[in-house]
Short mmCIF file of C-alpha atoms in Angstrom, two decimals:
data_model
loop_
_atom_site.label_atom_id
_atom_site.label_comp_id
_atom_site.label_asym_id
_atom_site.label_seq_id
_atom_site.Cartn_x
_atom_site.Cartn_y
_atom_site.Cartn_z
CA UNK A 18 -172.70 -21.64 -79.43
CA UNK A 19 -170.74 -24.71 -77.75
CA UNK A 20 -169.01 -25.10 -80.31
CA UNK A 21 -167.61 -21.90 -81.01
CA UNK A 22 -166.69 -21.34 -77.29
CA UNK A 23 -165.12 -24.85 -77.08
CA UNK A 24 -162.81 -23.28 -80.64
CA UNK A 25 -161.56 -20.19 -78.29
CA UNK A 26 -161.02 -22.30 -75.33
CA UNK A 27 -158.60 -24.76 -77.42
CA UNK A 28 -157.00 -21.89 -79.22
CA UNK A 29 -156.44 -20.70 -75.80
CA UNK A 30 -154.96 -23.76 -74.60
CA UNK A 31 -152.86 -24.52 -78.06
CA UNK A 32 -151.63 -20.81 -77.69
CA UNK A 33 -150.63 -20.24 -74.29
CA UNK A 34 -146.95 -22.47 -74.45
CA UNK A 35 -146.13 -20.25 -77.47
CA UNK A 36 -147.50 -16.51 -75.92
CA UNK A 37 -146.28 -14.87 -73.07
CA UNK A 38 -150.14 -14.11 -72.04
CA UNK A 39 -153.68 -14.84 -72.54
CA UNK A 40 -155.91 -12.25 -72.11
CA UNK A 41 -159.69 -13.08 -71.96
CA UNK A 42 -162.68 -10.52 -71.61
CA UNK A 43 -166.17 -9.94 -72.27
CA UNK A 44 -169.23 -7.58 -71.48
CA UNK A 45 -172.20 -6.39 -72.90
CA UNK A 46 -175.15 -4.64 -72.12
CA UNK A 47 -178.76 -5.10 -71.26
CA UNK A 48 -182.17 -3.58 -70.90
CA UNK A 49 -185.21 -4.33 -69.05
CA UNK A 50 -187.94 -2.09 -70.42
CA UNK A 51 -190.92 -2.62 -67.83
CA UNK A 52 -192.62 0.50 -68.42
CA UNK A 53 -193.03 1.70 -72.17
CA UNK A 54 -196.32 4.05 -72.63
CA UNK A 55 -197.10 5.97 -76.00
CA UNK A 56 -200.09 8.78 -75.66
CA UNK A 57 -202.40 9.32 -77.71
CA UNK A 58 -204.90 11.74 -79.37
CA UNK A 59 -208.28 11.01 -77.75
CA UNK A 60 -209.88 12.95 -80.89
CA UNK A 61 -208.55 10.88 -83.36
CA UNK A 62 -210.48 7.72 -84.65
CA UNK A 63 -208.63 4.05 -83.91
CA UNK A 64 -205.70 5.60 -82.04
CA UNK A 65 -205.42 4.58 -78.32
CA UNK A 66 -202.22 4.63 -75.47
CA UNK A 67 -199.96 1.58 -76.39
CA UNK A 68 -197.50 -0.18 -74.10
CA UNK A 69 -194.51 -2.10 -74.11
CA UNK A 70 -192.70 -4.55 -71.64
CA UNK A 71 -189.51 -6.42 -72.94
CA UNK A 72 -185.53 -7.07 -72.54
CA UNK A 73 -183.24 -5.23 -75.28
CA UNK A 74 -180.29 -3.42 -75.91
CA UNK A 75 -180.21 0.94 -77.17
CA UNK A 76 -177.99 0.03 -79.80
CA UNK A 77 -180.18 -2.08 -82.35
CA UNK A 78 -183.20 -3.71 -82.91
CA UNK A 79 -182.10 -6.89 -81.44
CA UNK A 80 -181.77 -8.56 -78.36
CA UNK A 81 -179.22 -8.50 -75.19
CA UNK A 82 -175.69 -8.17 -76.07
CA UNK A 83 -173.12 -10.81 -74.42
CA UNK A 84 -169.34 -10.58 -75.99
CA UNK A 85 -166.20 -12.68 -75.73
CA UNK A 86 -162.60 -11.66 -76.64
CA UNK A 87 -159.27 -13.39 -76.44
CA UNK A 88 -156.10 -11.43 -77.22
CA UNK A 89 -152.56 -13.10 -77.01
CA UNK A 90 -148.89 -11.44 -77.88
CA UNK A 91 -145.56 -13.14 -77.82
CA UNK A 92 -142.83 -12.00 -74.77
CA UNK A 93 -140.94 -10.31 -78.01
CA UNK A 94 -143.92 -7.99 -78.37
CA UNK A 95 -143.73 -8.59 -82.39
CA UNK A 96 -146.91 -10.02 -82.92
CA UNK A 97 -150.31 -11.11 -81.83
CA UNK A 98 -153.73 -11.45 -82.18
CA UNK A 99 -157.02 -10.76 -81.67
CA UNK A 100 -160.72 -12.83 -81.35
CA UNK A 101 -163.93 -11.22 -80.32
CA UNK A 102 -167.52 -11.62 -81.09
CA UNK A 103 -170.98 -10.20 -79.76
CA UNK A 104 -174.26 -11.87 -79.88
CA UNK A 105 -177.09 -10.07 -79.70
CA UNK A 106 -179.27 -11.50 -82.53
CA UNK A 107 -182.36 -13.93 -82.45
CA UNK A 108 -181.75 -17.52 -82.82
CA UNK A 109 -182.74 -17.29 -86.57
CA UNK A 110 -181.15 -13.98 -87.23
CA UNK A 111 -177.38 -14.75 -87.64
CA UNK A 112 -174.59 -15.28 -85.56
CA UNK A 113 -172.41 -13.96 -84.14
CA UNK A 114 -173.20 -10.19 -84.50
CA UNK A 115 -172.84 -6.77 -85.22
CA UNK A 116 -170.41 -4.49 -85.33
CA UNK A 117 -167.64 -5.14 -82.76
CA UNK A 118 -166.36 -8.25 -84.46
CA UNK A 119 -162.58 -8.78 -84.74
CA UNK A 120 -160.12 -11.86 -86.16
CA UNK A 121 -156.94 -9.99 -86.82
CA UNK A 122 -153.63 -10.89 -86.57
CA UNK A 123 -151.12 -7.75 -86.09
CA UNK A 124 -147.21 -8.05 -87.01
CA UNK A 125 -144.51 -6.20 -86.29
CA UNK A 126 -141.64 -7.41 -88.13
CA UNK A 127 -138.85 -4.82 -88.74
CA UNK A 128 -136.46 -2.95 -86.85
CA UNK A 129 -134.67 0.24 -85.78
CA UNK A 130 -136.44 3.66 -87.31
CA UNK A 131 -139.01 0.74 -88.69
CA UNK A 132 -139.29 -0.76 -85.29
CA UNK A 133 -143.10 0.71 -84.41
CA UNK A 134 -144.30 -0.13 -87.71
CA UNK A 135 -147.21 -2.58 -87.33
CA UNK A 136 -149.20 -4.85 -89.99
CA UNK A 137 -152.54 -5.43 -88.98
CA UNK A 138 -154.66 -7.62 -91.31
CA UNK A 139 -158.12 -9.56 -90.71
CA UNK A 140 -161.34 -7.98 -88.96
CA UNK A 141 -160.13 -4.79 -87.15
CA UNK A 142 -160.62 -1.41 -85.86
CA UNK A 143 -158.50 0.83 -85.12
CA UNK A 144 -158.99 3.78 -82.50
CA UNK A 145 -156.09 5.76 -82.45
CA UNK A 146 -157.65 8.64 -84.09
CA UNK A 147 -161.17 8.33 -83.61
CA UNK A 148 -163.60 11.38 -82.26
CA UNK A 149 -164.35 10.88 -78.69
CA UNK A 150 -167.71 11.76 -77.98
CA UNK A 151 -171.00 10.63 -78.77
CA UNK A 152 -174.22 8.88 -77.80
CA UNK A 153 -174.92 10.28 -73.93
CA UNK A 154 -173.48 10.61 -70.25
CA UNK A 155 -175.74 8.22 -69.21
CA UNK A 156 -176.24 5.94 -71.96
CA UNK A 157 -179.72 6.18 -72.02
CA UNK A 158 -179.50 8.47 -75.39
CA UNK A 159 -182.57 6.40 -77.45
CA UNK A 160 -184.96 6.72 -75.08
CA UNK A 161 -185.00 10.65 -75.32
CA UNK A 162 -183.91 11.05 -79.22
CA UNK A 163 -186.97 10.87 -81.09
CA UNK A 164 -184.82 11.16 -84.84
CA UNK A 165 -182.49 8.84 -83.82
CA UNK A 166 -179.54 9.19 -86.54
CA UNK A 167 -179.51 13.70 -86.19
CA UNK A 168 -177.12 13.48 -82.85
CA UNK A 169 -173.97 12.63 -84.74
CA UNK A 170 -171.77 9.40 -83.49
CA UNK A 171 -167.68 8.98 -83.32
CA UNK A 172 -167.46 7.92 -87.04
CA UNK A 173 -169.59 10.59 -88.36
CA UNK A 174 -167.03 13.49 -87.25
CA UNK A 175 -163.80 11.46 -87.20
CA UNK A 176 -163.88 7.82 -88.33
CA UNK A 177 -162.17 4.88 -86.99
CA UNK A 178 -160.25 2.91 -89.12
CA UNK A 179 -162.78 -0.12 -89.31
CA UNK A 180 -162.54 -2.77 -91.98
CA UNK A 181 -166.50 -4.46 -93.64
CA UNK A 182 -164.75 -7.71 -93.87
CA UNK A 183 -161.33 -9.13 -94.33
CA UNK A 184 -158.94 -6.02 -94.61
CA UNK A 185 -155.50 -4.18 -94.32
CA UNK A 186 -154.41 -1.70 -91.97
CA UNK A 187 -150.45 -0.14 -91.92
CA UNK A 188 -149.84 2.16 -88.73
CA UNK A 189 -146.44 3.42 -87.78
CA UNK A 190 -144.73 6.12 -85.26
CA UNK A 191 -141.65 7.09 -86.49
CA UNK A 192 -141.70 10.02 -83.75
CA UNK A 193 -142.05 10.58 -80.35
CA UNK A 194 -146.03 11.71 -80.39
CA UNK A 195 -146.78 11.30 -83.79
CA UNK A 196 -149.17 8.38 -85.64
CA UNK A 197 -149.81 7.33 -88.75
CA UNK A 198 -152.22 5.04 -90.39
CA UNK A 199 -153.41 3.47 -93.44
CA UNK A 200 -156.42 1.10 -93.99
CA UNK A 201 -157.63 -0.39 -97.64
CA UNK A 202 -159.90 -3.27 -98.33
CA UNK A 203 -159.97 -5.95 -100.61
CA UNK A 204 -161.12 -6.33 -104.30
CA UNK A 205 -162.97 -9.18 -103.90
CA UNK A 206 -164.23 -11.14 -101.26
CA UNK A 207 -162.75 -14.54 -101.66
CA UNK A 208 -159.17 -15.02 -102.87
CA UNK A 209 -156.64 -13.85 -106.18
CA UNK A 210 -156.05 -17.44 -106.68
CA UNK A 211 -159.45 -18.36 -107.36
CA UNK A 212 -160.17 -15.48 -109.71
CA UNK A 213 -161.10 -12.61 -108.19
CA UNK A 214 -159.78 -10.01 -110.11
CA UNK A 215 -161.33 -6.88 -111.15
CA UNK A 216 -160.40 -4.04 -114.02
CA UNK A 217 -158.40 -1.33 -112.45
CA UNK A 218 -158.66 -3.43 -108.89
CA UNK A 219 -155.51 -2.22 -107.70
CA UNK A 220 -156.00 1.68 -108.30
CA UNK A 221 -159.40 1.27 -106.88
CA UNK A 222 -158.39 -0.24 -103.51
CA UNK A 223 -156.18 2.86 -103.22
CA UNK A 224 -158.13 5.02 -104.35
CA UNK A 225 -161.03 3.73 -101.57
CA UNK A 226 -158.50 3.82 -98.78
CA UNK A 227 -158.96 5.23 -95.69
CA UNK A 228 -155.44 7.85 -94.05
CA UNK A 229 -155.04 9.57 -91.01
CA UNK A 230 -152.10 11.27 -89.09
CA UNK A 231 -152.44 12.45 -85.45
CA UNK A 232 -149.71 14.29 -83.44
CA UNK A 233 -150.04 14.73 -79.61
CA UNK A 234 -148.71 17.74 -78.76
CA UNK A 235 -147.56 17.74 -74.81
CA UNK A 236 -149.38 18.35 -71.73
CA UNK A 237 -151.79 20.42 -75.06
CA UNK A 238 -153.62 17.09 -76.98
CA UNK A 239 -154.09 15.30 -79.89
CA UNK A 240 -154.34 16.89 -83.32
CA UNK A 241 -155.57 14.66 -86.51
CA UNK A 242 -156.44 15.00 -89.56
CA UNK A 243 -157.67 12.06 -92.36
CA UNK A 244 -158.82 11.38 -95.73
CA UNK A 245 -161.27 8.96 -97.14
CA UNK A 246 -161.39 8.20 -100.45
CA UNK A 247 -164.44 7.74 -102.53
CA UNK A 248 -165.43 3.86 -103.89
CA UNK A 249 -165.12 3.69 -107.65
CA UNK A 250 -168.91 3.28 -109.24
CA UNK A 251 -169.63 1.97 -113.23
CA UNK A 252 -172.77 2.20 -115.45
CA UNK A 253 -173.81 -0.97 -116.01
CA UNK A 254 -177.33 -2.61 -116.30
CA UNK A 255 -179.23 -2.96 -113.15
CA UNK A 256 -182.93 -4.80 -114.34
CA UNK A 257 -184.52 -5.58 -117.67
CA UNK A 258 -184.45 -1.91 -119.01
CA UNK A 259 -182.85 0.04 -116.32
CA UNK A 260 -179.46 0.93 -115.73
CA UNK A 261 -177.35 3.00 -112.71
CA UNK A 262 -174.19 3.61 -111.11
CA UNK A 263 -173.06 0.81 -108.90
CA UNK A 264 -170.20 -0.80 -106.71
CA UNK A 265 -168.00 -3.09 -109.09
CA UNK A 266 -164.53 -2.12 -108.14
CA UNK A 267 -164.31 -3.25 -104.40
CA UNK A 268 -166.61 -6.29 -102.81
CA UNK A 269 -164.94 -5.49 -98.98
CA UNK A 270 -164.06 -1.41 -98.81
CA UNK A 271 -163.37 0.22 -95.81
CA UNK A 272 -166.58 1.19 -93.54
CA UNK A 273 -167.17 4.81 -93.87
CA UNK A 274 -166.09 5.27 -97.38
CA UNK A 275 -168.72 5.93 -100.20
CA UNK A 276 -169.62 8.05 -103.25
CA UNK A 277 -167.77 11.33 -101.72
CA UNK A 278 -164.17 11.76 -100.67
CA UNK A 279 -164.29 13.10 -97.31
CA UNK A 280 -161.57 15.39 -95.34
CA UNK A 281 -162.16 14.91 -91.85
CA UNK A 282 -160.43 17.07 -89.04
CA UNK A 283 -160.02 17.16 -85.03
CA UNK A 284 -158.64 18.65 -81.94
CA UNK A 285 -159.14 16.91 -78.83
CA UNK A 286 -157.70 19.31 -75.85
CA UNK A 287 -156.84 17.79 -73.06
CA UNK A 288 -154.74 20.73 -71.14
CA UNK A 289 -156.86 21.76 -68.11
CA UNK A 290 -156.94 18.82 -65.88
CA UNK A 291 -160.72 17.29 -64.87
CA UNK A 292 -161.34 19.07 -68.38
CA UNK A 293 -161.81 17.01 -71.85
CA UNK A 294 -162.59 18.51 -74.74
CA UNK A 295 -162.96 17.30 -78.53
CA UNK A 296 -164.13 19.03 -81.77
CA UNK A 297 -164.14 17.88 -85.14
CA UNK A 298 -165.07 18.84 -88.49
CA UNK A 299 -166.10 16.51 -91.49
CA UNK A 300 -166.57 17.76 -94.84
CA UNK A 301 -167.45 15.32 -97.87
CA UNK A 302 -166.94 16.68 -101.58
CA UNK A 303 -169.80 17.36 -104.21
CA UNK A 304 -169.55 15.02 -107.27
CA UNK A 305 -171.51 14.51 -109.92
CA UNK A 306 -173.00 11.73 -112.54
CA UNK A 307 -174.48 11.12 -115.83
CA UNK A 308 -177.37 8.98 -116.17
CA UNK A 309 -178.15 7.61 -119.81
CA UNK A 310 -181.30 5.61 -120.94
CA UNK A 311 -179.28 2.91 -122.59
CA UNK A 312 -176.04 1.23 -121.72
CA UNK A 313 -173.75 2.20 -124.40
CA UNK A 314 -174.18 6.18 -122.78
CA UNK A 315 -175.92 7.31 -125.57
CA UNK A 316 -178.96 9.12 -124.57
CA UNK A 317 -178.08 11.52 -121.75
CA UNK A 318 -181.53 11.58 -119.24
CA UNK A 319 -180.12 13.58 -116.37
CA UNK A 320 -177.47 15.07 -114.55
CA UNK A 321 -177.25 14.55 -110.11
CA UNK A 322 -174.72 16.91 -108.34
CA UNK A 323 -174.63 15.45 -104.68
CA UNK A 324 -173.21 17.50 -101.96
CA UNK A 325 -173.68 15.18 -98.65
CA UNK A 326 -174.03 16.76 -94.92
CA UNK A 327 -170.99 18.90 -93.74
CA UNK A 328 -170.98 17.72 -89.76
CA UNK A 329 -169.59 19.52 -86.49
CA UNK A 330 -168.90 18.41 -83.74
CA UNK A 331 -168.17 19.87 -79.79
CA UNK A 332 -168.30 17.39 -77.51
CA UNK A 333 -167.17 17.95 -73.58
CA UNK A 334 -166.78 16.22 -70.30
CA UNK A 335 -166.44 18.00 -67.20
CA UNK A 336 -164.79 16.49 -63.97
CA UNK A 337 -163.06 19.26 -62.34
CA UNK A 338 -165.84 20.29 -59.56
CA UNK A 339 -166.60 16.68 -58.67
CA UNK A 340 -168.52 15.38 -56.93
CA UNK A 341 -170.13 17.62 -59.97
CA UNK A 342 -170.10 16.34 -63.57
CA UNK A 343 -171.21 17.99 -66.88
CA UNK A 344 -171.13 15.89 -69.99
CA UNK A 345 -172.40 17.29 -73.31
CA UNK A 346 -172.21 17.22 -77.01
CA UNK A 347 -173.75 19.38 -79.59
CA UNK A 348 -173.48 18.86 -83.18
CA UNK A 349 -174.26 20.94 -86.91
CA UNK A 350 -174.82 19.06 -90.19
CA UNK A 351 -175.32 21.38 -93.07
CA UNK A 352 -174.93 22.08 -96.25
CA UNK A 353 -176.91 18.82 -98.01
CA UNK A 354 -178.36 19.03 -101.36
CA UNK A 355 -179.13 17.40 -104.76
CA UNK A 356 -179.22 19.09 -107.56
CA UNK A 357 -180.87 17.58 -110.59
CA UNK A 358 -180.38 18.83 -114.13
CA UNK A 359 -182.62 17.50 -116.79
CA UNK A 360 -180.75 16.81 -120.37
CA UNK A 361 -183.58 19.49 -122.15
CA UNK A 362 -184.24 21.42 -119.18
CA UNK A 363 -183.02 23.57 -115.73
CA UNK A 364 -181.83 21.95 -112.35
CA UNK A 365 -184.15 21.68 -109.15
CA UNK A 366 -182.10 21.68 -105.95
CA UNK A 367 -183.74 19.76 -102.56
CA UNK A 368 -182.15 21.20 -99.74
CA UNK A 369 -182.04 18.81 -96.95
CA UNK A 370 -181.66 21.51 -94.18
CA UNK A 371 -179.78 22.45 -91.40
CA UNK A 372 -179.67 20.08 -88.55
CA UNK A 373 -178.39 21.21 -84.92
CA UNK A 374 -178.56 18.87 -81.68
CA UNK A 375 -177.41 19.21 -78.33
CA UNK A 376 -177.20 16.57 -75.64
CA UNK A 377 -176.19 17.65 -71.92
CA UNK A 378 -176.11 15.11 -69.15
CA UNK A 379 -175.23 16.98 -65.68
CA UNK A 380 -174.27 14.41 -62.81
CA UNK A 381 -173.74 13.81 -59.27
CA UNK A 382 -172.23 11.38 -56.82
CA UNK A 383 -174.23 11.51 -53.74
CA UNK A 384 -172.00 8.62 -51.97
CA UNK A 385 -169.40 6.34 -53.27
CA UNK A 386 -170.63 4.61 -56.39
CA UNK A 387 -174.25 6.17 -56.45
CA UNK A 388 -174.57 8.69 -58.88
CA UNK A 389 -178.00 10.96 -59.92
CA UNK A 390 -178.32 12.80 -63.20
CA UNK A 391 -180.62 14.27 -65.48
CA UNK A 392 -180.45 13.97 -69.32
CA UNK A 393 -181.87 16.79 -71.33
CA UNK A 394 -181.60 17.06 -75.34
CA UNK A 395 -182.69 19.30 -77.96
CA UNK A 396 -183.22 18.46 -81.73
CA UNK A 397 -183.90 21.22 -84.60
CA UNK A 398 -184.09 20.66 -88.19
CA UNK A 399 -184.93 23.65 -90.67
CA UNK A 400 -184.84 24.60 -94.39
CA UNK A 401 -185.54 20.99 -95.64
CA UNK A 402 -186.84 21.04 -98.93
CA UNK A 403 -187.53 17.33 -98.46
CA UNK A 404 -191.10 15.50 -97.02
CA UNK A 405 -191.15 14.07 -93.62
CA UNK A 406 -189.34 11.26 -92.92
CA UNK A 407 -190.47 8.07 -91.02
CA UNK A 408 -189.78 7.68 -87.73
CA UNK A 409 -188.97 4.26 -86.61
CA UNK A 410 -192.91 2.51 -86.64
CA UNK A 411 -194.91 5.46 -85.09
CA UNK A 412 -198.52 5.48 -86.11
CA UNK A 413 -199.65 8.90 -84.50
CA UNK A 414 -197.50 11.00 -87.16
CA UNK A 415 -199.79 12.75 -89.24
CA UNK A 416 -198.10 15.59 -90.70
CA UNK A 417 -199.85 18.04 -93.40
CA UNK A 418 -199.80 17.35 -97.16
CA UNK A 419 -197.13 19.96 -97.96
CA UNK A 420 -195.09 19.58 -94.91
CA UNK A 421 -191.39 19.71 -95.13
CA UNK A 422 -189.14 17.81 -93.12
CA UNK A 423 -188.49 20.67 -90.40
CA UNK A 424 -189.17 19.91 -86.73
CA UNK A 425 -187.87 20.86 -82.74
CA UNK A 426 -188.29 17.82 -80.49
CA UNK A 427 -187.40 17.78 -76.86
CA UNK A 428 -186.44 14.61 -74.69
CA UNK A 429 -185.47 14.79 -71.23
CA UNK A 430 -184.63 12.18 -67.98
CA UNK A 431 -183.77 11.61 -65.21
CA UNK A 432 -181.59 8.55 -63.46
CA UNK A 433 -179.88 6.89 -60.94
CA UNK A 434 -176.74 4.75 -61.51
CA UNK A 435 -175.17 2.05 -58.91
CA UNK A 436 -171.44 1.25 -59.45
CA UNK A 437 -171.25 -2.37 -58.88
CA UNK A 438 -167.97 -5.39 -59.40
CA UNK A 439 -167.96 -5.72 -63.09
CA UNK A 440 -170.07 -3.36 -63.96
CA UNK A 441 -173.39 -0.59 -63.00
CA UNK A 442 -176.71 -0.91 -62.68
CA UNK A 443 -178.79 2.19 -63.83
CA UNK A 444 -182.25 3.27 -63.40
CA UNK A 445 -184.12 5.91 -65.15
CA UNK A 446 -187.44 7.87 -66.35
CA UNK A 447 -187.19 9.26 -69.55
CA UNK A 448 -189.25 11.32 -72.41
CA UNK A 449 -189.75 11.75 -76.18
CA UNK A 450 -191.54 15.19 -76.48
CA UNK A 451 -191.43 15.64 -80.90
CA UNK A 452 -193.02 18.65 -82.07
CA UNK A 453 -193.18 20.54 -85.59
CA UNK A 454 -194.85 20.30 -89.36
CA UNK A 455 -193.30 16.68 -89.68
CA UNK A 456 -193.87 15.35 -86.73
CA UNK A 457 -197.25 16.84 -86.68
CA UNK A 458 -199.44 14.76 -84.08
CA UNK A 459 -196.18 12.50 -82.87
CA UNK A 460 -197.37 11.73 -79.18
CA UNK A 461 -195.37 11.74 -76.27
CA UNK A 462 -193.05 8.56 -75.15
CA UNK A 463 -192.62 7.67 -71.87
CA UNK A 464 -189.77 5.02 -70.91
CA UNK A 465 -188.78 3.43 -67.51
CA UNK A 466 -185.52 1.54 -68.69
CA UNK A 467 -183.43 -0.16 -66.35
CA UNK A 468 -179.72 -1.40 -67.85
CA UNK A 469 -176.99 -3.62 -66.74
CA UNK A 470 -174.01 -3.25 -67.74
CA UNK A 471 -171.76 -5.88 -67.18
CA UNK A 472 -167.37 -6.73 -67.83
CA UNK A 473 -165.34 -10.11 -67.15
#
């Protein structure tokens, strides 16, 4: 850790005669969880109330999160870079962390028409485009979501460009209101010099890219459109007698892409004033594949048609009768299935249902930089063909034999939040009420978080 701060704080130092300015920042987020309370069944054999005290963040499974960033430009305003990192790991789990990472260097080296055309090429992402809603008004989203991943986040309606590892990104605004940007990643994940080449590399890493176009239309918003492209798979052998489809044509694509090529869509209206309003649409594309029993594709065992979740998403935020303030998103995924075809015999589809969710977070400043709120969500799955699904390490789910994975679960909260220099300090009692065939016997949660969240 000394080490690495003493690198940005000689880069810094190095830098600053040839930059115009220096930027540093930082922030983060913590929890303090000193109330944590599962229920239980009294009627049920070995199951009793459990508790939990501890420090954490809502985003992971790890610990607090403290960040660093340096940024630097030259007086030209042709280039710069960026440095950033978050820890929030244990000290045997890896650092630095997660997902906020950057080392990018961005370029722009050309002129006239050309003049706004920018290189960007390292560790990135790029927000221009993204969707602008998720996660909760008060930030305390986990503790009332009992399925965690069915309230869909930015990416999942309208990515960000975001590159895995080392990648490229080409953005450019050749008009007044109008963006453009491309993102690929790299074939392999060292260099072309030492050997890293790959059959078709090239037409794979465009095939796997990531574009998107957005055009703000005056005192209306932003429209945008994108398209992600799917990641090349091969048959190849995958254990002593078993084979599959897997990843050889890209070690580092872009984040987001996959095994379906995805057309993603969004309007983000921003023409009433103290009124913001986003939705998006993302719609992946069925494909199919061949398995075989052997390598050489002889000996056809089954055919998989995979249509992935079609997401929407209607996200809000309120400000126009302030002191009043009404935050909310509510999102659909439909439309899942697989589809299995035997090479003697006729397909079985598993439907993975319809999902809907809807998060609303009313608020209200009492004074200057004290606000109350309450947070109140509602999850419904139905028409899963699929069994229950595992929810995080909770014992007291004991759904039937032959349940799907259909259920309604309600959370609700309620908080206070202190403005503070640098940051807010926010206080709250939340629930996890989960209820249908597969959460069958779920207990209640009870949570009395209290986060910090903190800028420099």
């Amino acid at each position: 850790m000394k080490k690495l701060l003493a690198v940005f704080v000689v880069l810094a130092a190095v830098c600053s005669g040839a930059f115009a300015e220096i930027t540093w920042g930082g922030g983060g987020r913590a929890v303090l969880r000193p109330i944590g309370n599962r229920f239980y069944q009294p009627d049920i054999e070995d199951q009793n109330a459990c508790t939990y005290f501890g420090s954490e963040n809502p985003w992971s499974g790890n610990g607090v999160r403290l960040g660093l960033s340096v940024t630097g430009s030259r007086p030209e305003g042709n280039m710069g870079f960026k440095i950033s990192f978050n820890v929030e790991h244990g000290v045997n789990e890896g650092f630095p962390g997660v997902d906020d990472n950057a080392a990018n260097l961005w370029i722009k080296p050309f002129g006239g028409i050309f003049e706004t055309f920018t290189f960007t090429l390292g560790i990135f992402q790029v927000d221009n485009l993204r969707y602008k809603f998720a996660g909760a008004g008060s930030s305390f989203h986990n503790y009332i979501w009992y399925a965690r991943g069915d309230m869909t986040d930015e990416d999942a309606t309208f990515a960000r460009f975001h590159s895995k590892g080392f990648g490229s990104h080409f953005a450019w605004a050749p008009i007044e209101g109008l963006w453009i940007g491309w993102q690929l990643g790299s074939v392999g994940d060292t260099r072309s010099f030492a050997g890293e080449f790959k059959e078709d590399g090239w037409i794979n890493a465009l095939i796997a890219s990531q574009f998107g176009a957005g055009y703000t239309i005056k005192d209306i918003g932003l429209i945008r459109a994108q398209f992600l492209g799917p990641i090349t798979k091969k048959w190849v052998k995958t254990g002593d007698e078993t084979f599959g489809w897997e990843n050889t044509a890209l070690d580092v694509p872009p984040n987001k892409t996959g095994d379906a090529v995805k057309v993603q869509a969004a309007f983000n209206l921003t023409a009433v004033k103290g009124f913001n309003l986003d939705f998006g649409v993302s719609v992946p594309f069925a494909y199919e594949r061949d398995y075989w029993s052997d390598l050489e594709k002889n000996h056809l065992v089954k055919t998989v048609k995979t249509q992935e979740e079609i997401v929407a998403s209607l996200g809000f935020d309120l400000t126009m009768f302030a002191p009043f303030r009404l935050w909310g998103l509510t999102s659909l995924k439909l439309g899942a299935y697989n589809e299995t075809t035997p090479a003697g015999g006729g397909s079985a589809t598993v439907n993975k249902g319809t999902v809907w969710a809807i998060h609303l977070t009313p608020m209200y400043t009492v004074a200057p930089n004290n606000i109350v709120g309450l947070d109140l969500f509602l999850d419904v799955r139905s028409g899963s063909d699929e069994g229950p699904a595992p929810q995080d390490k909770d014992p007291t789910v004991l759904p039937d034999p032959d349940a799907k994975n259909n259920y309604a679960d309600f959370g609700f909260g309620v908080f206070y939040r202190r403005n503070i220099a640098g940051g807010d300090i926010r206080v709250a009692l939340t629930m996890k009420l989960p209820g249908g065939e597969a959460h069958k016997g779920a207990q209640p949660q009870l949570f009395l978080p209290v986060m910090f969240n903190y800028n420099f």
